[in-house]
mmCIF file of C-alpha atoms in Angstrom:
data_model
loop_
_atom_site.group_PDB
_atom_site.id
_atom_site.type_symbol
_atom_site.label_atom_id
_atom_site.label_comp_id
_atom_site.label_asym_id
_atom_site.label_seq_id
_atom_site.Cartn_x
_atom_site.Cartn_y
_atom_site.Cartn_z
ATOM 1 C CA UNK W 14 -112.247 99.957 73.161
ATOM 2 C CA UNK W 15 -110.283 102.713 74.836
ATOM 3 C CA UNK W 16 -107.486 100.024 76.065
ATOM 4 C CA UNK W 17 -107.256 98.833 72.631
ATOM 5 C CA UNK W 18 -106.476 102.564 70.742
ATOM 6 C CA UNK W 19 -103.898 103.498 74.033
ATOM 7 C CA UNK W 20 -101.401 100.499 72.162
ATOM 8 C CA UNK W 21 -99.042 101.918 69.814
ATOM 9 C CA UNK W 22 -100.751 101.571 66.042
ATOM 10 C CA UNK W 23 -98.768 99.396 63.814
ATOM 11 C CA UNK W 24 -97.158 100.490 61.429
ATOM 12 C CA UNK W 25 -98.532 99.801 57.693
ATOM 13 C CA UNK W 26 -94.963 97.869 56.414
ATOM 14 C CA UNK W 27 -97.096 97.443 52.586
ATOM 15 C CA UNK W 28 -95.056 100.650 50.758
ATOM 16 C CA UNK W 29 -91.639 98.916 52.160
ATOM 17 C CA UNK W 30 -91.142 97.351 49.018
ATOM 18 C CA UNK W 31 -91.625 100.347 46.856
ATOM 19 C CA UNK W 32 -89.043 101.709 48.460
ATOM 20 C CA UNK W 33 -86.662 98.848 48.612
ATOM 21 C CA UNK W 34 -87.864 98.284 45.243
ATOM 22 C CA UNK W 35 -86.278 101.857 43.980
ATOM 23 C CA UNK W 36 -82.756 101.620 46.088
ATOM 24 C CA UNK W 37 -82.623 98.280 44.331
ATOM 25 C CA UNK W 38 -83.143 99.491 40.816
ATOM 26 C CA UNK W 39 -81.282 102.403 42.045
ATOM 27 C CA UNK W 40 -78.396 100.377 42.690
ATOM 28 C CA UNK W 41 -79.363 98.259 39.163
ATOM 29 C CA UNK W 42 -78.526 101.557 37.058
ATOM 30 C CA UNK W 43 -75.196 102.104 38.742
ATOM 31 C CA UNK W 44 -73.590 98.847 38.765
ATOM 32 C CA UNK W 45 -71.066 97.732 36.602
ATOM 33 C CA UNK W 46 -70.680 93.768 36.733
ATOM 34 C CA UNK W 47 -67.637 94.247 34.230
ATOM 35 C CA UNK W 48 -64.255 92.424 36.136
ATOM 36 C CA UNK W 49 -61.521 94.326 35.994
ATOM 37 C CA UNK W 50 -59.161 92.603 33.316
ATOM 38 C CA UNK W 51 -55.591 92.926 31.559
ATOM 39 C CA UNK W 52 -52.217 92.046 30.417
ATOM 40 C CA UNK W 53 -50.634 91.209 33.766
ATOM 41 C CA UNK W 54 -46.644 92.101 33.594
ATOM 42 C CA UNK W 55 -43.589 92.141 35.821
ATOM 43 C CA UNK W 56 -41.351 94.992 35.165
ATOM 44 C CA UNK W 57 -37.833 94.105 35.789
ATOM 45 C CA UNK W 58 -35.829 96.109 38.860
ATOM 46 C CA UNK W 59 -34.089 99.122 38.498
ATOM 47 C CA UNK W 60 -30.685 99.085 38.638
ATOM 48 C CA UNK W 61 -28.469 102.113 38.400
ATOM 49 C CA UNK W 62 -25.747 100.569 37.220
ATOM 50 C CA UNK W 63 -26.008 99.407 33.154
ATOM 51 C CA UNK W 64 -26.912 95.794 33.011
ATOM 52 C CA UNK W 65 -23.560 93.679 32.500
ATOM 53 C CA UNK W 66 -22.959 92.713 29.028
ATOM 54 C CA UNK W 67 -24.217 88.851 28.226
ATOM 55 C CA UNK W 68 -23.109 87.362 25.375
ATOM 56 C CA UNK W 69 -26.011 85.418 23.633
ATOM 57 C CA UNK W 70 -25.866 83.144 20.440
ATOM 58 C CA UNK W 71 -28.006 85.219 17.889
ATOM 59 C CA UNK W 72 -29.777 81.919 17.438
ATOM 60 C CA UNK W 73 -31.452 82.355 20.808
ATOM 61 C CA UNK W 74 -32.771 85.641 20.521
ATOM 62 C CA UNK W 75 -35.903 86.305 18.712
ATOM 63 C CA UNK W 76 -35.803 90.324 18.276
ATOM 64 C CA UNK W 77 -38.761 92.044 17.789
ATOM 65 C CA UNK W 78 -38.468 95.963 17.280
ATOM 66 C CA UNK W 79 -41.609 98.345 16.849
ATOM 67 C CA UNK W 80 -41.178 101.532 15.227
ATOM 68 C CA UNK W 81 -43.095 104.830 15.347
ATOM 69 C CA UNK W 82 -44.726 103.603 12.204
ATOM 70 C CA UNK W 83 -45.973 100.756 13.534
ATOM 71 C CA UNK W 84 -43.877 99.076 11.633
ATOM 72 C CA UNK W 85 -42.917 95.469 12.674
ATOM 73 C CA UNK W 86 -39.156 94.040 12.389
ATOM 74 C CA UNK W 87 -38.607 90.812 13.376
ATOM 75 C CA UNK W 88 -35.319 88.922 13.403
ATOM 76 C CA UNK W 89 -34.007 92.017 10.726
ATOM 77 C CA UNK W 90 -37.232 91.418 8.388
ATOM 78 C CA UNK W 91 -40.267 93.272 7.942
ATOM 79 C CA UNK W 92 -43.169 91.158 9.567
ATOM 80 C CA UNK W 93 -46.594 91.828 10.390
ATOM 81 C CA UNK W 94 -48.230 91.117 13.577
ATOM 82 C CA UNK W 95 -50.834 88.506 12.554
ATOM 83 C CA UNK W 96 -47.528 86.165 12.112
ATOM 84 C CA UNK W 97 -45.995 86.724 14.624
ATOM 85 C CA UNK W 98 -47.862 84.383 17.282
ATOM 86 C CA UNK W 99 -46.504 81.343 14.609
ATOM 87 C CA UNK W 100 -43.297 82.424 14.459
ATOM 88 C CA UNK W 101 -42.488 83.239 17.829
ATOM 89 C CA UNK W 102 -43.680 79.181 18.455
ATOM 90 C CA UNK W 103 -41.586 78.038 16.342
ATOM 91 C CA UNK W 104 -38.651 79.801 17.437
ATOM 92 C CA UNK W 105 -39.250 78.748 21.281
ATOM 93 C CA UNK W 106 -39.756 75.008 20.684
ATOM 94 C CA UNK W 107 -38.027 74.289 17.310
ATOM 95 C CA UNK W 108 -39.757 71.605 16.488
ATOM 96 C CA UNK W 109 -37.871 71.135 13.093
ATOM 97 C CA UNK W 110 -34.002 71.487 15.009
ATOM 98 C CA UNK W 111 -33.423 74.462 12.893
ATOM 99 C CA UNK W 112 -29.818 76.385 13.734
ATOM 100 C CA UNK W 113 -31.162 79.145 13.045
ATOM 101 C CA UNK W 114 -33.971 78.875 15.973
ATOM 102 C CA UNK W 115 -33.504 78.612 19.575
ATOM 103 C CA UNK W 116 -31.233 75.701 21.176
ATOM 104 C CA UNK W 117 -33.708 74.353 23.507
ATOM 105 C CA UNK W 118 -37.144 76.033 24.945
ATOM 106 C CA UNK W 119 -35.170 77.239 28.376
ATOM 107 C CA UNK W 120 -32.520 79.061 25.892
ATOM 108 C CA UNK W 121 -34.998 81.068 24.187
ATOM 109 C CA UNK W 122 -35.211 84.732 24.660
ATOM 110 C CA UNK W 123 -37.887 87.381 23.382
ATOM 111 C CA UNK W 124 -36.360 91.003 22.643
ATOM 112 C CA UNK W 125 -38.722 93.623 22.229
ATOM 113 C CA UNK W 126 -38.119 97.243 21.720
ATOM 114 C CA UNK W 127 -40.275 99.686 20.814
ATOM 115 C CA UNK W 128 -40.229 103.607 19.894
ATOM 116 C CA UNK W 129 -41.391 106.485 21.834
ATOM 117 C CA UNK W 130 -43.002 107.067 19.337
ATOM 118 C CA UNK W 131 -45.171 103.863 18.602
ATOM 119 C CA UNK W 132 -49.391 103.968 19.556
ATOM 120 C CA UNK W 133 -49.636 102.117 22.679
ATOM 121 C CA UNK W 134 -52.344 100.024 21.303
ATOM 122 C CA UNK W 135 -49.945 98.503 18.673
ATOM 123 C CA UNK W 136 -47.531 97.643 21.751
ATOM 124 C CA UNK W 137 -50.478 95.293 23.291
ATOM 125 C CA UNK W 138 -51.209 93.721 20.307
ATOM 126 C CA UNK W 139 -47.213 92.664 20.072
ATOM 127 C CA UNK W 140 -46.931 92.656 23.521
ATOM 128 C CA UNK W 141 -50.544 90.572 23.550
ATOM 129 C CA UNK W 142 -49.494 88.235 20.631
ATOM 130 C CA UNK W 143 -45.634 87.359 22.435
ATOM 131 C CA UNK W 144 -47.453 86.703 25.745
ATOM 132 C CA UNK W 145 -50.228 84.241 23.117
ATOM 133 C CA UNK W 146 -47.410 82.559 21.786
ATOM 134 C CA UNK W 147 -46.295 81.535 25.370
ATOM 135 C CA UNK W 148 -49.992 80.645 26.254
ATOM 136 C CA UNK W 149 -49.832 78.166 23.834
ATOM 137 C CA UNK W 150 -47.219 76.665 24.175
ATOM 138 C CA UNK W 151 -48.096 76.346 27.913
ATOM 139 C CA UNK W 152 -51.406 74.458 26.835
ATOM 140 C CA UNK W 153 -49.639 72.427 24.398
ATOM 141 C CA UNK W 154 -47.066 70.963 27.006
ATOM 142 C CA UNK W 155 -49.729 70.418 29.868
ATOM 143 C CA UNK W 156 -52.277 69.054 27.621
ATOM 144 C CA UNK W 157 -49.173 66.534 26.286
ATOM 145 C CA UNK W 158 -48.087 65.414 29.910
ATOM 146 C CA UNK W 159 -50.684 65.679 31.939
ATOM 147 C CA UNK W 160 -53.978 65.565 29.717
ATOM 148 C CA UNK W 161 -56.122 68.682 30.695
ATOM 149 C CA UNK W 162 -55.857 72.044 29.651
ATOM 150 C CA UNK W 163 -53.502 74.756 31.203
ATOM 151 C CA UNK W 164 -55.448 77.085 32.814
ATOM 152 C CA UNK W 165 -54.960 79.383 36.301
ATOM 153 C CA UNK W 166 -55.958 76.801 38.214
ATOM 154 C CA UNK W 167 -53.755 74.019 37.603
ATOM 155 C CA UNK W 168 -51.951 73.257 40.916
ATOM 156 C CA UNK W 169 -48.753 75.077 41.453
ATOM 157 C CA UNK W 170 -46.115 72.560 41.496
ATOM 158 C CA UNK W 171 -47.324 71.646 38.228
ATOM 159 C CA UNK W 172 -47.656 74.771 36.486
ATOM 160 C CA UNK W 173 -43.690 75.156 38.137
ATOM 161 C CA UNK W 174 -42.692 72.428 35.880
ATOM 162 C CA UNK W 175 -44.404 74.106 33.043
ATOM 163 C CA UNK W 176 -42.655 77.266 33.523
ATOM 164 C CA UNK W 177 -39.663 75.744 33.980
ATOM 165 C CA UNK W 178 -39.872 73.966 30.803
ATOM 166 C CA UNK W 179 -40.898 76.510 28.967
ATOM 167 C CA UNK W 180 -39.763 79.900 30.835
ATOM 168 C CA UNK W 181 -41.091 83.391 30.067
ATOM 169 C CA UNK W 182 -38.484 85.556 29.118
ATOM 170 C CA UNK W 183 -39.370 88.853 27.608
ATOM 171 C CA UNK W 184 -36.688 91.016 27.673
ATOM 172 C CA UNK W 185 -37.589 94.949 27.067
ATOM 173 C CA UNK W 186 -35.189 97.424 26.213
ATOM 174 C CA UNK W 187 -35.148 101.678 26.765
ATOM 175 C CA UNK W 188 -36.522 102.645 23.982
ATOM 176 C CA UNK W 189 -35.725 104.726 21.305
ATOM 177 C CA UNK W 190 -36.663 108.469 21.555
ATOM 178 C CA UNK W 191 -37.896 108.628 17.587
ATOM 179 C CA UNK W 192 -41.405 109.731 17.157
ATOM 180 C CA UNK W 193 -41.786 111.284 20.512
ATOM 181 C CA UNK W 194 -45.086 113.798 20.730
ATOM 182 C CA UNK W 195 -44.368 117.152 21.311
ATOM 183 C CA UNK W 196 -45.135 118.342 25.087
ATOM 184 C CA UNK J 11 -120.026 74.284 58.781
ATOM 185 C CA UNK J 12 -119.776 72.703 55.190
ATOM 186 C CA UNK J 13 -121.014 75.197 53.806
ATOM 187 C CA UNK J 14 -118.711 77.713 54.782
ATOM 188 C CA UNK J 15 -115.995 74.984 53.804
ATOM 189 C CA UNK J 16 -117.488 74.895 50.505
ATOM 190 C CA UNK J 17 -116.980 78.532 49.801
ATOM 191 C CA UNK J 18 -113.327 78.610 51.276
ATOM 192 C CA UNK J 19 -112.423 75.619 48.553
ATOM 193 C CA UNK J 20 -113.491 77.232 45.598
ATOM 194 C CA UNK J 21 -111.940 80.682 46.038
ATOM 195 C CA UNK J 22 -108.037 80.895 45.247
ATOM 196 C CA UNK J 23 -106.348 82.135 48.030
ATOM 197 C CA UNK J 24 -104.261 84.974 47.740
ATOM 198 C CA UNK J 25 -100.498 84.871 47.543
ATOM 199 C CA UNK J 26 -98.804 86.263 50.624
ATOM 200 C CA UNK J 27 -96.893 89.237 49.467
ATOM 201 C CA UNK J 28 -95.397 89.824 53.273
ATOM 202 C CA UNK J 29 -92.077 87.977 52.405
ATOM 203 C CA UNK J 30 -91.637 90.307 49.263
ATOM 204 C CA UNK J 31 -89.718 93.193 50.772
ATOM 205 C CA UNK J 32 -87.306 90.472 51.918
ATOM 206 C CA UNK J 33 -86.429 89.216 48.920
ATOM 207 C CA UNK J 34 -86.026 92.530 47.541
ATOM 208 C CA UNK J 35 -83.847 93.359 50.212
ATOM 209 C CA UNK J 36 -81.677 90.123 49.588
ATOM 210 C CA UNK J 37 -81.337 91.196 45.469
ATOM 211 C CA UNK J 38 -80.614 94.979 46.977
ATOM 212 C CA UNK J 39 -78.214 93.527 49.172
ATOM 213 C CA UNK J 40 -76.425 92.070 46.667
ATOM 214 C CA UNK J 41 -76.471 94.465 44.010
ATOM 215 C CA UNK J 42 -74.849 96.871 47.110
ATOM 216 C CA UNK J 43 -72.384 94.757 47.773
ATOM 217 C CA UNK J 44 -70.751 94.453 44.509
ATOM 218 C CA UNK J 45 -71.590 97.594 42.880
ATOM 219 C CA UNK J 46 -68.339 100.056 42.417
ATOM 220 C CA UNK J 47 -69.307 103.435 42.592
ATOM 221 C CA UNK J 48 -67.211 105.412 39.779
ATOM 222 C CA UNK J 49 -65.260 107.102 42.544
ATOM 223 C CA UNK J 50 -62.559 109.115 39.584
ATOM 224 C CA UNK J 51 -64.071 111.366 37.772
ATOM 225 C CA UNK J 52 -62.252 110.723 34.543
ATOM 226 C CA UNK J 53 -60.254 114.149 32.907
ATOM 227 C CA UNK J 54 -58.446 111.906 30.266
ATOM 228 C CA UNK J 55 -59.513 110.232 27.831
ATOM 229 C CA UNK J 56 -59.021 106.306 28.133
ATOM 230 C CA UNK J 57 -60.223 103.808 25.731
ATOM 231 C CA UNK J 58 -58.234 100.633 26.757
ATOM 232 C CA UNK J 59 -57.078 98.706 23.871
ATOM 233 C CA UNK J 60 -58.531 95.274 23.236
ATOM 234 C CA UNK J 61 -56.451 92.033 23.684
ATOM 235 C CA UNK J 62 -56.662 87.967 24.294
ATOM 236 C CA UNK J 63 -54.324 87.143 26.674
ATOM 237 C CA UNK J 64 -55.896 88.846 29.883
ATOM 238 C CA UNK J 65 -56.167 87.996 33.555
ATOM 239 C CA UNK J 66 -58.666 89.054 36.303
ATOM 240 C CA UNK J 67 -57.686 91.548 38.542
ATOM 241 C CA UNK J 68 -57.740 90.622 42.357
ATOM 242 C CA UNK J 69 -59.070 92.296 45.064
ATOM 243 C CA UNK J 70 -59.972 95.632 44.215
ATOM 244 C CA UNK J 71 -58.736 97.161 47.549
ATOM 245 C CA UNK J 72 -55.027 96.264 46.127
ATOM 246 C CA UNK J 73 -54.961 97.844 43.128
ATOM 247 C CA UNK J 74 -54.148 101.500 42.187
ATOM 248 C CA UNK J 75 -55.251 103.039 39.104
ATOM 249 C CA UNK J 76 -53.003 105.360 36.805
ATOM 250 C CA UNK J 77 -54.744 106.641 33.731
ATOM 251 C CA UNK J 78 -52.851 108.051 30.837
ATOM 252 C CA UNK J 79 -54.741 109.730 27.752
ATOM 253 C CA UNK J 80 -55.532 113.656 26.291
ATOM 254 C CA UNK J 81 -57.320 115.595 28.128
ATOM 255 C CA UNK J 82 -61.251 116.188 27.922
ATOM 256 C CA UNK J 83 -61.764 118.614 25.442
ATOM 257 C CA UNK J 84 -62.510 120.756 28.831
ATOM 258 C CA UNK J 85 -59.544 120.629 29.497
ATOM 259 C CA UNK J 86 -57.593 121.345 26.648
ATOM 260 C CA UNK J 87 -57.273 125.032 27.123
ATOM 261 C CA UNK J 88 -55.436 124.303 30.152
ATOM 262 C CA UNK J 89 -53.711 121.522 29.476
ATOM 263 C CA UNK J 90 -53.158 120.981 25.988
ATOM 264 C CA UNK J 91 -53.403 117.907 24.257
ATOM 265 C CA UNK J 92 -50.816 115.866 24.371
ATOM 266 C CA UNK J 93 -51.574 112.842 26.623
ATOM 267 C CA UNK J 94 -51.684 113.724 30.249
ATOM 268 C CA UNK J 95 -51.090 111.652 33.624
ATOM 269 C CA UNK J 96 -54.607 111.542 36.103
ATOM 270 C CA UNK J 97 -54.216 110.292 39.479
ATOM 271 C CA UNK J 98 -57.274 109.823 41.463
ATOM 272 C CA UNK J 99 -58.830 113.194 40.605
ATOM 273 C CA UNK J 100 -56.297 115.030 38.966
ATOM 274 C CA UNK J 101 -54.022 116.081 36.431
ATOM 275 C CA UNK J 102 -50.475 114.499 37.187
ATOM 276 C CA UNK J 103 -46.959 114.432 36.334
ATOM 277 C CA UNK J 104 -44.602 111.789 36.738
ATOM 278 C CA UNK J 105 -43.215 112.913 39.979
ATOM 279 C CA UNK J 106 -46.420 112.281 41.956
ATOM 280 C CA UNK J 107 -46.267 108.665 41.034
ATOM 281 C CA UNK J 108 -44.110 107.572 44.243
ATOM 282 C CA UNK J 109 -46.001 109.865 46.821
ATOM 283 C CA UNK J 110 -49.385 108.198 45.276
ATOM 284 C CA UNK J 111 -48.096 104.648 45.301
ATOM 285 C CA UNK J 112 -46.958 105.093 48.673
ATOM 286 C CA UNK J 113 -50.284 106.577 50.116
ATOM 287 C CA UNK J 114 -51.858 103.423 48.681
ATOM 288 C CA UNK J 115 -49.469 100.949 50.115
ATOM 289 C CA UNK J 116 -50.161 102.670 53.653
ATOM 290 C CA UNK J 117 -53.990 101.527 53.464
ATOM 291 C CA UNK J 118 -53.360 98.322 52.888
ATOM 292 C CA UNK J 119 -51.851 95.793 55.357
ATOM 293 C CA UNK J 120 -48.274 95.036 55.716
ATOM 294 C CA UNK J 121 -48.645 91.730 54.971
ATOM 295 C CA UNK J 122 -50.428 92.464 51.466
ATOM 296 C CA UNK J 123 -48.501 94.633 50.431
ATOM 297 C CA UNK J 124 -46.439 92.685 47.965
ATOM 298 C CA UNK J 125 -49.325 91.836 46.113
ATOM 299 C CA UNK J 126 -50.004 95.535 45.184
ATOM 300 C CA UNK J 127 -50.871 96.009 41.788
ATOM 301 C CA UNK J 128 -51.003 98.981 39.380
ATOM 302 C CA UNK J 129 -53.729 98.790 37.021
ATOM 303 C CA UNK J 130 -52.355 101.129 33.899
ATOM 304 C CA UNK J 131 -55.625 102.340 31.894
ATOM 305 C CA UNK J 132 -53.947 104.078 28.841
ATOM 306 C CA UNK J 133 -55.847 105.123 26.139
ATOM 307 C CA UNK J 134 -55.117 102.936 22.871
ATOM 308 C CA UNK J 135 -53.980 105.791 20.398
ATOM 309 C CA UNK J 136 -51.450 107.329 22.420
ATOM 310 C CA UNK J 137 -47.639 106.574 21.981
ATOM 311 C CA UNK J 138 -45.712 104.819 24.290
ATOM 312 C CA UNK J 139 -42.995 107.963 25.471
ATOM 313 C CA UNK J 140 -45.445 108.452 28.520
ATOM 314 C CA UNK J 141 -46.157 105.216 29.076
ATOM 315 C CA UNK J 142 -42.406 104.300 29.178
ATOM 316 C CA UNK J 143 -41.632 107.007 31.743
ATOM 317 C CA UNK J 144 -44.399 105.827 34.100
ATOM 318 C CA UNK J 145 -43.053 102.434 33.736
ATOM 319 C CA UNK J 146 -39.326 103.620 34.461
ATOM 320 C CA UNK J 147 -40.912 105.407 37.219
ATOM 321 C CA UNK J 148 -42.290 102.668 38.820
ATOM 322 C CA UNK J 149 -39.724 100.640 38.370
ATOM 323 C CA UNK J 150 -37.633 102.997 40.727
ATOM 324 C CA UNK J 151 -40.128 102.630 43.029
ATOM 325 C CA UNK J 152 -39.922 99.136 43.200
ATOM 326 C CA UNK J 153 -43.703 98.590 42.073
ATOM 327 C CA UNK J 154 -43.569 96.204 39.802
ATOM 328 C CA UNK J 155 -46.627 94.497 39.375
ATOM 329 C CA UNK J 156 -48.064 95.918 36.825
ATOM 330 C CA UNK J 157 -51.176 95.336 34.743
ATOM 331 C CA UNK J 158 -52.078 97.000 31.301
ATOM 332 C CA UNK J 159 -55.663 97.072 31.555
ATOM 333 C CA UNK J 160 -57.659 95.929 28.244
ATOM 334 C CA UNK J 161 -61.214 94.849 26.599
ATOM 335 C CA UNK J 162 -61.277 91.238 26.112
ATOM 336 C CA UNK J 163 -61.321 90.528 22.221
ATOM 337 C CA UNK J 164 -63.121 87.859 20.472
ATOM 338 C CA UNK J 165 -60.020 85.483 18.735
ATOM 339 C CA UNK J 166 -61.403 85.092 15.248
ATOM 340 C CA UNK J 167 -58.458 83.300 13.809
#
């Protein structure tokens, strides 16, 4: 009997799920599961020097200018944004060979200025409903020639053909200064 | 004999509970593991606008985080209310953009570095003058991955 009570006791291991129990709910409360998400863009590289002067065909640009109202010209008319997903498709692939629309898909080039003055959240929508338009058209094209949906991960050299097809060019300019919020 | 085997038959036996703290541990292991800890204390206020057209944000150890938006009501006595620049724990201007980008690119390893990306969290009803110079700003800098962070949106068109 003496032998036995020399032996170290054992530990009683029963409450070690209460307290795994609480660091888990613990760590429960805190976590946020939501993935980080957004509009991914590439800013173009600064240059000191003023860009050089290119001369496009007005058919090829599709203009899009936001003022500090909100306000939505495209192409030198008033627009509003729910449109402007339609239109910008039918500029890019001109289904209908309209002069007035874009030469080929690879000609096509998106303009979009904005104010200082315009809400940021109006900018995503535009900038959200441009980027849409392109989306689309992406899906359209791989769902035509190769039968499955675009998505992420499609294998490179195929999404390359895509892109080539139908390239992404956004073209931002400085921005006006009306609007601006006092400092 | 039997009759000892009789009793043993008829009583349920009770369920081991001794692997139970393991599998707790496994779930707390997990929830550890990808649990962020809120490590900014937010002094703007950002409510990202909502969009469609998003895409998931690599690793995490990549990306830096500028937030634009007005100040806490705190924080207005101090700093007004027009929108304000916070990077990592503090009020901001547009000058400490490079020395902050650059103190992130040093953590990360050479090799990675070109897939940096700046997560922009700007608060929806603010105008874009800020938001433009942080942009020309980083475009000196030569970041230019850029990401303008936003709630997913259900398309009801």
């Amino acid at each position: 009997m003496a032998k036995k009570e020399r032996g170290a006791p054992e530990i009683n291991a029963s409450s070690m799920a209460d307290i795994a129990f609480l660091l888990l709910v613990f760590f429960l409360v805190t976590t946020t599961i939501d993935v980080e998400r957004g509009i991914a863009v590439k800013l173009p590289e600064w240059s000191n020097e003023p860009p050089e002067e290119i001369n496009l065909k007005q058919r090829n640009v599709f203009s899009v200018l936001v003022n500090a109202q909100n306000q939505l010209l495209v192409r030198g008319e008033l627009a509003k944004i729910e449109e402007l997903r339609d239109r910008a498709k039918e500029f890019i692939m001109n289904p209908s060979a309209n002069p007035e629309l874009s030469e080929a898909p690879n000609q096509a080039i998106i303009s979009l200025k904005n104010d200082r003055g315009t809400s940021y959240e109006t900018y995503i929508e535009v900038y959200n409903e441009l980027k849409a338009a392109y989306n689309e058209l992406w899906d359209e094209e791989t769902m035509r020639i190769y039968g499955v949906h675009y998505s992420e991960d499609l294998p490179k050299d195929k999404k390359d053909k895509i892109k080539a097809k139908i390239p992404f060019v956004l073209s931002e300019a400085e921005p006006t200064a009306f609007g601006e919020e006092a400092k | 004999m039997s009759k000892f085997n009789k009793k043993r038959g008829k009583a349920t036996p009770a369920i081991s509970t001794a692997s139970l703290p393991d599998i707790v541990f496994i779930l707390l292991f997990f929830f550890m593991v990808i649990t962020k800890l809120r490590e900014t204390d937010l002094k703007v206020d950002v409510q990202v606008p909502q969009a469609t057209e998003l895409e998931k944000l690599e690793q995490k150890s990549l990306i830096h985080y500028i937030y634009i938006g007005r100040p806490y009501e705190r924080f207005q006595a101090i700093y007004g209310t027009a929108p304000r620049i916070q990077l990592d724990d503090s009020f901001a201007t547009i000058a400490d953009i490079p020395l902050f980008v650059e103190n992130h690119k040093q953590t990360v390893q050479p090799n990675l570095r070109g897939r940096i990306n700046t997560s922009l969290r700007v608060d929806g009803k603010i105008t874009m003058g800020i938001v433009q110079d942080v942009k020309t700003q980083l475009r000196k800098i030569g970041q230019l991955k850029v990401n303008y962070a936003a709630r997913r949106r259900a398309e009801n068109r």
